[in-house]
PDB file of C-alpha atoms and ligand atoms in Angstrom:
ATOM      1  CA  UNK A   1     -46.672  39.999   0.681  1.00  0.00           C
ATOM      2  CA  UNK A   2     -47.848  38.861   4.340  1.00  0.00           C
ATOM      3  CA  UNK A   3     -45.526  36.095   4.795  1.00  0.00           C
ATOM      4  CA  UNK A   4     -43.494  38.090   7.177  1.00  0.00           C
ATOM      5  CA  UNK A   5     -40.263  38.133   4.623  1.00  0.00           C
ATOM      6  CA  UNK A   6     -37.095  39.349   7.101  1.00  0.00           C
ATOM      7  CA  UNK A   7     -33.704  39.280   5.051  1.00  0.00           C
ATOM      8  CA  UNK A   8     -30.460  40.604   6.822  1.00  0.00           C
ATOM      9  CA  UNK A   9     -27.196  41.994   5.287  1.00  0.00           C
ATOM     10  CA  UNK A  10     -24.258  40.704   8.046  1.00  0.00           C
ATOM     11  CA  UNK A  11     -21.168  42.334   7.078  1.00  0.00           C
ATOM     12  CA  UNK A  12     -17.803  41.735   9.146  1.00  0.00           C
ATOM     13  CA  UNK A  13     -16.114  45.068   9.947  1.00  0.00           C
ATOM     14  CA  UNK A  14     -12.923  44.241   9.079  1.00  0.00           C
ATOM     15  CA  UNK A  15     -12.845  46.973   6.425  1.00  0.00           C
ATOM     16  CA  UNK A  16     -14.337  49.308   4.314  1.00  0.00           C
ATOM     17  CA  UNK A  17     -17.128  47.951   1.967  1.00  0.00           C
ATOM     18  CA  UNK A  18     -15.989  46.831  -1.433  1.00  0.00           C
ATOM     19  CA  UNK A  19     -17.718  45.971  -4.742  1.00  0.00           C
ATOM     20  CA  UNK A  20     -18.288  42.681  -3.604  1.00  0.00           C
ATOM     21  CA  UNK A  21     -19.812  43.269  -0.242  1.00  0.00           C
ATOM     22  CA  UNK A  22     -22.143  45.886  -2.069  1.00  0.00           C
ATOM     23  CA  UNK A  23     -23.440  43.103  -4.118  1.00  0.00           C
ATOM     24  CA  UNK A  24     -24.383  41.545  -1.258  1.00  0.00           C
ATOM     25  CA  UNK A  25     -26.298  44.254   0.235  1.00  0.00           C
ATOM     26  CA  UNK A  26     -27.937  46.031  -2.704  1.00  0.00           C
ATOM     27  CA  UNK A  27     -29.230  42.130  -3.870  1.00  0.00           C
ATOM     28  CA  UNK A  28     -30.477  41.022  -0.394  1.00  0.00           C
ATOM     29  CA  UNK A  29     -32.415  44.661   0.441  1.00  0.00           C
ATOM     30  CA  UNK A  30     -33.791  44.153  -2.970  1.00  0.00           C
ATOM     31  CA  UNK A  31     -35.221  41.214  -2.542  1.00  0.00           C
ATOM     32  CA  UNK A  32     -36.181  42.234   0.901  1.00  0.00           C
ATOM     33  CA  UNK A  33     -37.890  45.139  -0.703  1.00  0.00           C
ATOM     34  CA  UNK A  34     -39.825  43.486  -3.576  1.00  0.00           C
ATOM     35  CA  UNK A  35     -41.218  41.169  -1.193  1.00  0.00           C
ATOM     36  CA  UNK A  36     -42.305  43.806   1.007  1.00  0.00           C
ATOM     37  CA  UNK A  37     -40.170  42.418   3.602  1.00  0.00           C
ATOM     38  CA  UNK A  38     -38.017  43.661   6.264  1.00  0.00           C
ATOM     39  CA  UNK A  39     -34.071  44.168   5.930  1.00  0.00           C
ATOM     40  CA  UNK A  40     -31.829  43.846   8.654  1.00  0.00           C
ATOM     41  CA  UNK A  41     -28.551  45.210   9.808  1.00  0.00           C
ATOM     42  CA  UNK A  42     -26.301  42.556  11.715  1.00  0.00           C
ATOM     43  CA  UNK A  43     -22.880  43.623  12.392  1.00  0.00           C
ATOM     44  CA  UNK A  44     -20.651  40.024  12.983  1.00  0.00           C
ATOM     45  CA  UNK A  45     -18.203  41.459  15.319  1.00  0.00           C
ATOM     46  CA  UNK A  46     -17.607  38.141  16.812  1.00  0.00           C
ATOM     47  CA  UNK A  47     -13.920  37.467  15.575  1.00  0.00           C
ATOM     48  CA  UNK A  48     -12.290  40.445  17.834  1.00  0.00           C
ATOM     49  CA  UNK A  49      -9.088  40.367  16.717  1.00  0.00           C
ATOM     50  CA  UNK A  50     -10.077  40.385  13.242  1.00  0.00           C
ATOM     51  CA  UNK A  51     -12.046  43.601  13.238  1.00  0.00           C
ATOM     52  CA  UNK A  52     -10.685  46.754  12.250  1.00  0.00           C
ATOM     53  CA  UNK A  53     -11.978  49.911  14.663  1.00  0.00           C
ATOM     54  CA  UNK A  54     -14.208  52.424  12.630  1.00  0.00           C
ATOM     55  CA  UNK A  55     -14.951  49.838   9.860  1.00  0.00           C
ATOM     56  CA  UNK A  56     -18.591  48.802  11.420  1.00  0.00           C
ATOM     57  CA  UNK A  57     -19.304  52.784  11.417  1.00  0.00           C
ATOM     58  CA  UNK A  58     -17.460  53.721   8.284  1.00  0.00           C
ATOM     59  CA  UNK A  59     -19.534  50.410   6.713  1.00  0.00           C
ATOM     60  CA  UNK A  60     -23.074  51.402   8.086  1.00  0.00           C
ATOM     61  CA  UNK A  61     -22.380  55.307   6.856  1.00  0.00           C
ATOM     62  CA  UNK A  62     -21.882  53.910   3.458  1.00  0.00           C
ATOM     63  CA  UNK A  63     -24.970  51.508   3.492  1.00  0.00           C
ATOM     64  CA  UNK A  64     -26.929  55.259   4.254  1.00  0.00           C
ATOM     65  CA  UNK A  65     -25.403  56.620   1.494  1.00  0.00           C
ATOM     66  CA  UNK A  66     -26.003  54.157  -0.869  1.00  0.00           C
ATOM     67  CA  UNK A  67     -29.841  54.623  -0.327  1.00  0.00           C
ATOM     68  CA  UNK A  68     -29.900  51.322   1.897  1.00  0.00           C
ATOM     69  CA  UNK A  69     -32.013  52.159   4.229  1.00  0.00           C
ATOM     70  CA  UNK A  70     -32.477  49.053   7.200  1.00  0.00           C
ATOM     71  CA  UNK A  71     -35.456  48.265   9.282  1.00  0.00           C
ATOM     72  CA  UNK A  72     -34.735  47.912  13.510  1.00  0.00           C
ATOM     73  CA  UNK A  73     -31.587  48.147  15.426  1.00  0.00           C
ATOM     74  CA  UNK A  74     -28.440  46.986  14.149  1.00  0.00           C
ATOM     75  CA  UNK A  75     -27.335  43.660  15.941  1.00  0.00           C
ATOM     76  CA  UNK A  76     -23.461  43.710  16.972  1.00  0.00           C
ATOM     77  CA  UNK A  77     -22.354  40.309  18.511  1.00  0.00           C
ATOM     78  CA  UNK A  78     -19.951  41.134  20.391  1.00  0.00           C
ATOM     79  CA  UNK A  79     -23.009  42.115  22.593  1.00  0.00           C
ATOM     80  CA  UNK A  80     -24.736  38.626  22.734  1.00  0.00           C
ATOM     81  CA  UNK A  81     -22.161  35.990  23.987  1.00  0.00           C
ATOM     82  CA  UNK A  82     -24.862  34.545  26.693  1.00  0.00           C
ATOM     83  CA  UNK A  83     -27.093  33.347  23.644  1.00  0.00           C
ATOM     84  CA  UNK A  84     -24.139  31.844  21.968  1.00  0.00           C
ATOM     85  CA  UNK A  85     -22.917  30.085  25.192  1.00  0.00           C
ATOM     86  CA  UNK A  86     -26.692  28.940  25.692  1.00  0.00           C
ATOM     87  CA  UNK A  87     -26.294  27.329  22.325  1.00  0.00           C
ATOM     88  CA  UNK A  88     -23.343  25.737  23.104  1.00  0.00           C
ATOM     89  CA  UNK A  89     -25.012  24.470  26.598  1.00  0.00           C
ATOM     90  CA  UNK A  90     -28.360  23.514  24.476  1.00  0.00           C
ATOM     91  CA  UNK A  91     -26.420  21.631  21.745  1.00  0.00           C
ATOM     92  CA  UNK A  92     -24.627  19.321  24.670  1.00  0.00           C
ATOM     93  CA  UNK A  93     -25.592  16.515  23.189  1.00  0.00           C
ATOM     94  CA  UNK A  94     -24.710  16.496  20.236  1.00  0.00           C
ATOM     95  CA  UNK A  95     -20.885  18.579  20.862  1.00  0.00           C
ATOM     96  CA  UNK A  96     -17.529  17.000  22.015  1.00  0.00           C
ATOM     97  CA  UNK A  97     -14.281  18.796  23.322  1.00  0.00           C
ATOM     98  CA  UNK A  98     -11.358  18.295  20.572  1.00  0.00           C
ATOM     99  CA  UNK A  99      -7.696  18.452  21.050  1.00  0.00           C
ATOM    100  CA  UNK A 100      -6.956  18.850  17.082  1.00  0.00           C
ATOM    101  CA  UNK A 101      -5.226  21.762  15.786  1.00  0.00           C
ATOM    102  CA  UNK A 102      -6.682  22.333  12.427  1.00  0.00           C
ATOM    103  CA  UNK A 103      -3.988  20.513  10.237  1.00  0.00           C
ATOM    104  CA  UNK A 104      -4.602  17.531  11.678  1.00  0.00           C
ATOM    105  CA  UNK A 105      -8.165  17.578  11.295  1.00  0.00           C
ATOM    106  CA  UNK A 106      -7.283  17.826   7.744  1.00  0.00           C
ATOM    107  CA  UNK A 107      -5.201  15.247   7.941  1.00  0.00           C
ATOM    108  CA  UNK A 108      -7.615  12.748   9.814  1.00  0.00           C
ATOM    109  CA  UNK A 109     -10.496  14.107   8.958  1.00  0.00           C
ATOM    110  CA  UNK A 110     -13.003  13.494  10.808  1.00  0.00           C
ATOM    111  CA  UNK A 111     -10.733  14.273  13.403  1.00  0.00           C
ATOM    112  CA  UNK A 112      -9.756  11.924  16.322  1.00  0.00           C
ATOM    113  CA  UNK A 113     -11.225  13.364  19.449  1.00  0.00           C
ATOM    114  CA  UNK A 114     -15.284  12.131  18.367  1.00  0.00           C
ATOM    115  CA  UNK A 115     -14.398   9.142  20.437  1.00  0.00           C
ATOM    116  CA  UNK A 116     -12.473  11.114  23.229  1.00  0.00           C
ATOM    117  CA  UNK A 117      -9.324  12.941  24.048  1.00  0.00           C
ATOM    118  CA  UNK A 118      -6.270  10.875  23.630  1.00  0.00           C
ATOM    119  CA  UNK A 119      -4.650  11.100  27.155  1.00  0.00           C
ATOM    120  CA  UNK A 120      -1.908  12.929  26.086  1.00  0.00           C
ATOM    121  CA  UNK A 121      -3.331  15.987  25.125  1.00  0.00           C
ATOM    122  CA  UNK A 122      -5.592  18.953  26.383  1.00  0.00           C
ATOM    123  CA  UNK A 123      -8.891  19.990  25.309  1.00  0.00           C
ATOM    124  CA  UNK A 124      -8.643  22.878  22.958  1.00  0.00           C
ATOM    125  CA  UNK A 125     -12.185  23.836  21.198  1.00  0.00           C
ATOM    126  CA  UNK A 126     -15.772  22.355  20.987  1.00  0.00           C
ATOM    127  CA  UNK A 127     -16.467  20.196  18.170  1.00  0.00           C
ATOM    128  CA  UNK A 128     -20.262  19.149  16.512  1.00  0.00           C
ATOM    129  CA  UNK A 129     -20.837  15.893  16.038  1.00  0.00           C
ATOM    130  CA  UNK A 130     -21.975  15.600  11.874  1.00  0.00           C
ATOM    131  CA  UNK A 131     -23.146  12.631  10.218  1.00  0.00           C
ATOM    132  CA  UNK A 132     -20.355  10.818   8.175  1.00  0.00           C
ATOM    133  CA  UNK A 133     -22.455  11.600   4.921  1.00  0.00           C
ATOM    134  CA  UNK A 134     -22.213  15.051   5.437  1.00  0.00           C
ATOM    135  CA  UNK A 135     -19.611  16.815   3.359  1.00  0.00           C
ATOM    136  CA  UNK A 136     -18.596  19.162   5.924  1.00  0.00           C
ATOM    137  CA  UNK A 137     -16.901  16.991   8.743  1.00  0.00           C
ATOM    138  CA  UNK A 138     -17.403  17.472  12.282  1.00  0.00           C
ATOM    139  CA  UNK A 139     -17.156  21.446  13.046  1.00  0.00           C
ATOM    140  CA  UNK A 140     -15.869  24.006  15.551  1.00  0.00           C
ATOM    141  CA  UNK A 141     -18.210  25.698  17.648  1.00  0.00           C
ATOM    142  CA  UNK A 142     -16.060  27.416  20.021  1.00  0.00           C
ATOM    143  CA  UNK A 143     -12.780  27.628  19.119  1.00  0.00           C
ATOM    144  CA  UNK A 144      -9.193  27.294  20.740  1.00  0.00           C
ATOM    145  CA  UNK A 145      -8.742  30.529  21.457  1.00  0.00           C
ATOM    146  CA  UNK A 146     -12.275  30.996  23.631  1.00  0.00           C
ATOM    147  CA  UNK A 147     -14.410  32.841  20.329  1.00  0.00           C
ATOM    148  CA  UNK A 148     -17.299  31.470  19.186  1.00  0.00           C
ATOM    149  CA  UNK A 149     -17.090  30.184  15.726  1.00  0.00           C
ATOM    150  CA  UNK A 150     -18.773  32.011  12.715  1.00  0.00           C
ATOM    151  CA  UNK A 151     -21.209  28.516  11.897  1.00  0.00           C
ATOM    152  CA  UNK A 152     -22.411  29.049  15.421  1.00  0.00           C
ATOM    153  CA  UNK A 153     -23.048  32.727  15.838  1.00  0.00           C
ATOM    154  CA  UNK A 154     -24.724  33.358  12.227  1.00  0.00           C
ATOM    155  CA  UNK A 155     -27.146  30.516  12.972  1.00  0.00           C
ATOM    156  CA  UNK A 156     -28.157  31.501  16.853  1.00  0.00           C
ATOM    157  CA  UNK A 157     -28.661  35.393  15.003  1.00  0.00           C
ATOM    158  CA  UNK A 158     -30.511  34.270  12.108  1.00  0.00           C
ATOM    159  CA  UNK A 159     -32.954  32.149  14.458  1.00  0.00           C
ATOM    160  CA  UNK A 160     -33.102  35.149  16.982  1.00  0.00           C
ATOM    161  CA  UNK A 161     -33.404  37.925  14.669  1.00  0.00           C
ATOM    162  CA  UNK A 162     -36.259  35.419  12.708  1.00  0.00           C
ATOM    163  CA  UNK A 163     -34.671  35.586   9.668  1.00  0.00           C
ATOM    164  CA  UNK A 164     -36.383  34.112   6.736  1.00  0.00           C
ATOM    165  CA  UNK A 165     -34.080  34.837   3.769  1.00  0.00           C
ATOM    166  CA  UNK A 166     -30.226  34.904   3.554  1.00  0.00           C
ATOM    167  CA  UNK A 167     -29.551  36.336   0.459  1.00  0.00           C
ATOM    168  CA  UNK A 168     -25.666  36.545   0.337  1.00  0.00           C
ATOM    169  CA  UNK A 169     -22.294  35.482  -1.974  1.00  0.00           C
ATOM    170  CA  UNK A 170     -21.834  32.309  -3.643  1.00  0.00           C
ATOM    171  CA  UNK A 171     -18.108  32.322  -1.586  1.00  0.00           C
ATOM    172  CA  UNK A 172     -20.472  31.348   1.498  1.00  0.00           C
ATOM    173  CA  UNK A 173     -22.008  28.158   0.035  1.00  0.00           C
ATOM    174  CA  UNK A 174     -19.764  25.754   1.728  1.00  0.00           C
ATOM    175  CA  UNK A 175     -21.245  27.411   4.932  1.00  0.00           C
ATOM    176  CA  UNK A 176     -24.666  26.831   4.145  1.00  0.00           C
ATOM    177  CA  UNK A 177     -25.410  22.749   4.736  1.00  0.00           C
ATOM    178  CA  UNK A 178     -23.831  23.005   8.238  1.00  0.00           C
ATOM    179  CA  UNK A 179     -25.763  26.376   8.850  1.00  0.00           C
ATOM    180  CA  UNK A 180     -29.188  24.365   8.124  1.00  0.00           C
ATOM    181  CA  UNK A 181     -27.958  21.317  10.114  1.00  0.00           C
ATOM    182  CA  UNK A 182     -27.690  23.544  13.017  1.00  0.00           C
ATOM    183  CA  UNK A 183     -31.116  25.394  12.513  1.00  0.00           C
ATOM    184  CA  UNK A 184     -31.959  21.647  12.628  1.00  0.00           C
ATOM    185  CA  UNK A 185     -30.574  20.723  15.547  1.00  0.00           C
ATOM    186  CA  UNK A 186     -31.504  24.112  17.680  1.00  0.00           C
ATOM    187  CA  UNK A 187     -35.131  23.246  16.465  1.00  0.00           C
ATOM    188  CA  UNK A 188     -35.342  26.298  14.478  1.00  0.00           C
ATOM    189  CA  UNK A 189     -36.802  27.137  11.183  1.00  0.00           C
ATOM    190  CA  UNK A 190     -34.777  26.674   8.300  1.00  0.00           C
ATOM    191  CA  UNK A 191     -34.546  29.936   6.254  1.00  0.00           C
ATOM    192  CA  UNK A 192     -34.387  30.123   2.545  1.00  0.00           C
ATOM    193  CA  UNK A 193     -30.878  30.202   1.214  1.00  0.00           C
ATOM    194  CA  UNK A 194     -30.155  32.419  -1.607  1.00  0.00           C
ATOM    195  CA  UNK A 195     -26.189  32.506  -3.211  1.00  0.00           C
ATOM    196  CA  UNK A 196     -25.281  35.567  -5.620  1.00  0.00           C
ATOM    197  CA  UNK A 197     -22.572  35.101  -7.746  1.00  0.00           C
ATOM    198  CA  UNK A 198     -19.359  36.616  -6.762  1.00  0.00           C
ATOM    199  CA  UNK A 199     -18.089  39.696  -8.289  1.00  0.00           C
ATOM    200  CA  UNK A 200     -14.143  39.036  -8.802  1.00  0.00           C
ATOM    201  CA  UNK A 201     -10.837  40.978  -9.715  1.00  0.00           C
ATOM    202  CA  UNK A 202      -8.942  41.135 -13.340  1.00  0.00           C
ATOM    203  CA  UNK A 203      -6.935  38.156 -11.885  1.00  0.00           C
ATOM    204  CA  UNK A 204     -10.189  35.856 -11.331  1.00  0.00           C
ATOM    205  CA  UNK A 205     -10.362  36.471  -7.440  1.00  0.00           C
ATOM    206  CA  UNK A 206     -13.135  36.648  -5.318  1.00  0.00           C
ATOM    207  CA  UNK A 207     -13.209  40.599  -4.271  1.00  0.00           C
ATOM    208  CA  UNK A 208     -11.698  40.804  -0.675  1.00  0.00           C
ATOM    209  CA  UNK A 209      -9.750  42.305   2.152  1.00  0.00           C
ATOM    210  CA  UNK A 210      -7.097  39.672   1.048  1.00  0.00           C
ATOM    211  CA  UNK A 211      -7.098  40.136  -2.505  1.00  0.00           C
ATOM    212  CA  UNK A 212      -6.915  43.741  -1.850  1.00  0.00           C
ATOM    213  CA  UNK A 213     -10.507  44.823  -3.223  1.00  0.00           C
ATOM    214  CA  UNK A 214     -10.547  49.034  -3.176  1.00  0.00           C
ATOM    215  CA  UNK A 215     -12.850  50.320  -1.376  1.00  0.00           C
ATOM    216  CA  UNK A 216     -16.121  51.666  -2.514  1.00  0.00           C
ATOM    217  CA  UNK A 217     -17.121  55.601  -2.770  1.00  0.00           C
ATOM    218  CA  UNK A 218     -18.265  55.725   0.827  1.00  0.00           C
ATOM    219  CA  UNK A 219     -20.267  58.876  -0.041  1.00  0.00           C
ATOM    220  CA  UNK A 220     -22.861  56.725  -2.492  1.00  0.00           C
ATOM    221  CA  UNK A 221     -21.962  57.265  -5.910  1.00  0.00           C
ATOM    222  CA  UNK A 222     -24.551  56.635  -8.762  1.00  0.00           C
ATOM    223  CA  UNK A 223     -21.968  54.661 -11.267  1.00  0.00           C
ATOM    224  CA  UNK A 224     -20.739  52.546  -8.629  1.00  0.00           C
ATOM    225  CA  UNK A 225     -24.534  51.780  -7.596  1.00  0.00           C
ATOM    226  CA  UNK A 226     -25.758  50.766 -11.269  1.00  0.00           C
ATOM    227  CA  UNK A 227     -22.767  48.902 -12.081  1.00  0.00           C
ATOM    228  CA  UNK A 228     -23.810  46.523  -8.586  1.00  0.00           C
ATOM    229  CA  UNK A 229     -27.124  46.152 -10.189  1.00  0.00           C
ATOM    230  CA  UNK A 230     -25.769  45.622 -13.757  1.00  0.00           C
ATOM    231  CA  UNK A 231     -23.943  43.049 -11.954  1.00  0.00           C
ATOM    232  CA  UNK A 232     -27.048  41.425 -10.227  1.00  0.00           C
ATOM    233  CA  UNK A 233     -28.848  41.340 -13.570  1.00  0.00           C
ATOM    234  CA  UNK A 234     -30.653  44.592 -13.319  1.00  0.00           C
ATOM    235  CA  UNK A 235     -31.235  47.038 -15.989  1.00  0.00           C
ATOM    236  CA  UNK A 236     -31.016  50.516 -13.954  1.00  0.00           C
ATOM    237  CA  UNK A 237     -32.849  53.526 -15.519  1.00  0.00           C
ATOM    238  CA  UNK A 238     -30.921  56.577 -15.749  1.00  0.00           C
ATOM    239  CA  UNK A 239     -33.925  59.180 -14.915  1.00  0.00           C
ATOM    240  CA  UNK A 240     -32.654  59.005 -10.739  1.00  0.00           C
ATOM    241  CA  UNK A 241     -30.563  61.671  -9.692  1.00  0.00           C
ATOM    242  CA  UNK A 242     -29.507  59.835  -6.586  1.00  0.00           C
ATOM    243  CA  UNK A 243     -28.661  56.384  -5.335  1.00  0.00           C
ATOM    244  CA  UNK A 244     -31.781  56.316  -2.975  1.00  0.00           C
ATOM    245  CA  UNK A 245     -34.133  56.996  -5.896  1.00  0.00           C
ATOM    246  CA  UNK A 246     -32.557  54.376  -8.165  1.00  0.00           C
ATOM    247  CA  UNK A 247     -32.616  51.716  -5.395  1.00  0.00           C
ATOM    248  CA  UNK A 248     -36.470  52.706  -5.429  1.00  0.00           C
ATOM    249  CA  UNK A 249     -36.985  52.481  -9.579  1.00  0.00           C
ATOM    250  CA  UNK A 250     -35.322  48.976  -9.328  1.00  0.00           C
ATOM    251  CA  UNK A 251     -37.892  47.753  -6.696  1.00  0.00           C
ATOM    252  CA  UNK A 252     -40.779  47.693  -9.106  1.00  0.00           C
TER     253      UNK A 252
HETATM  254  N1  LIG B   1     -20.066  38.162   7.927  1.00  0.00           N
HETATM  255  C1  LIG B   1     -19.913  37.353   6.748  1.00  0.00           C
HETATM  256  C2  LIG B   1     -18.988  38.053   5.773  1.00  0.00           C
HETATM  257  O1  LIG B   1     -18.826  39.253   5.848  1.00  0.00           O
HETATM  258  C3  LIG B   1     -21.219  37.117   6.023  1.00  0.00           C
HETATM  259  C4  LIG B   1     -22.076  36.196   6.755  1.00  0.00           C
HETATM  260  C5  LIG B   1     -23.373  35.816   6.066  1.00  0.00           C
HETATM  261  O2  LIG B   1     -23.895  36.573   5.220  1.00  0.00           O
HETATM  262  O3  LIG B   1     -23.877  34.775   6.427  1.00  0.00           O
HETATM  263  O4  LIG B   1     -18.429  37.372   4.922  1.00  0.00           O
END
């Protein structure tokens, strides 16, 4: 296909891959790969104190050995503040500075800084302006402790990186209306979202750092591999002997 498909798998390296996270990758490189597109590598660094040192190498070995095999360089953000900031600055317009901690922009939503700091209190993160019929309320773009926020940085790297397909988790739908209203706003085209269901534990919870989700074979194992296609609907044949020549089969 010649419509210049360029999907992106954007893990945060705040651990090891799990199940879950290699749902996300194997079913965005495939579609990548079936429309003969590109697949990128983004590594969203951008929440520092979150990240866990080793993870973003430990996570891109695995990738390899799964047979996931990524077009260009891999992207880290911690490495491209000066575009976020320039969205920040380009977005002026539209942004005002908010002295609400987050519980009580839950409890006034939509927050009581649109209309200016009450005199009182000290500017603590950079707000969007939404419309009132949008679900999502107004939202941070650079929060109170200096970071960019995630809204922001995905949307500047998916517009740099001219991504045209984010194929990720279902758990990242709420994220996905203000993501387009920003594309909007920055004047940049609106990729096509794609939401995969979300693989979950015995209990019923979404597989995660937080619920304690093991962490994958990081050496590729075959099992592991077909049960994340299984998972995405795929019916893996059993003639590959490794996880790079079943990735290939499933391509068809
Ligand atoms: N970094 C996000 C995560 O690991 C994913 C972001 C995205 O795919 O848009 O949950």
């Amino acid at each position: 296909m010649a419509d210049g498909y360029r999907g992106r798998f954007a893990p945060s390296p705040t651990g090891p891959l799990h199940f879950g996270s290699l749902v996300a990758a194997v079913g965005s490189w495939l579609d990548a790969r079936r429309h003969n597109g590109k697949w990128l590598v983004r590594i969203e660094d951008i929440d520092e104190p979150r990240c866990v040192p080793g993870a973003d190498t430990l996570i891109l070995k695995t990738l390899e050995a799964y047979g996931l095999e990524w077009d260009e360089e891999v992207v880290r953000q911690t490495r491209r503040h000066p575009l976020y900031a320039a969205a920040v600055e380009a977005l002026k317009a539209h942004t005002f500075p908010c002295a609400c901690t987050r519980k009580e922009v839950g409890d006034r939503y939509p927050g009581t800084c649109r209309n200016g700091i009450p005199p009182d209190r000290e500017p603590r993160a950079i707000r969007l302006r939404v419309p009132d019929d949008m679900a999502c309320g107004d939202f941070v773009l650079r929060r109170a402790d200096g970071l960019y926020a995630y809204q922001l940085v995905v949307v500047v790297d998916d517009a740099a990186q001219g991504i045209t397909h984010v194929v990720r988790g279902a758990d990242l739908l709420d994220s996905t209306p203000p993501q387009i209203y920003l594309h909007q706003l920055l004047n940049a085209p609106v990729p096509t979202y794609i939401h995969l269901p979300i693989a979950t534990n015995a209990a019923g919870e979404k597989l995660s750092k937080q619920t304690k989700a093991p962490a994958i074979p990081p050496n590729g194992d075959l099992q592991t591999l077909k049960e994340a296609l299984r998972f995405l609907g795929e019916e893996p044949l059993h003639t590959a002997a490794t996880c790079r020549e079943l990735l290939v089969q499933t391509i068809r």
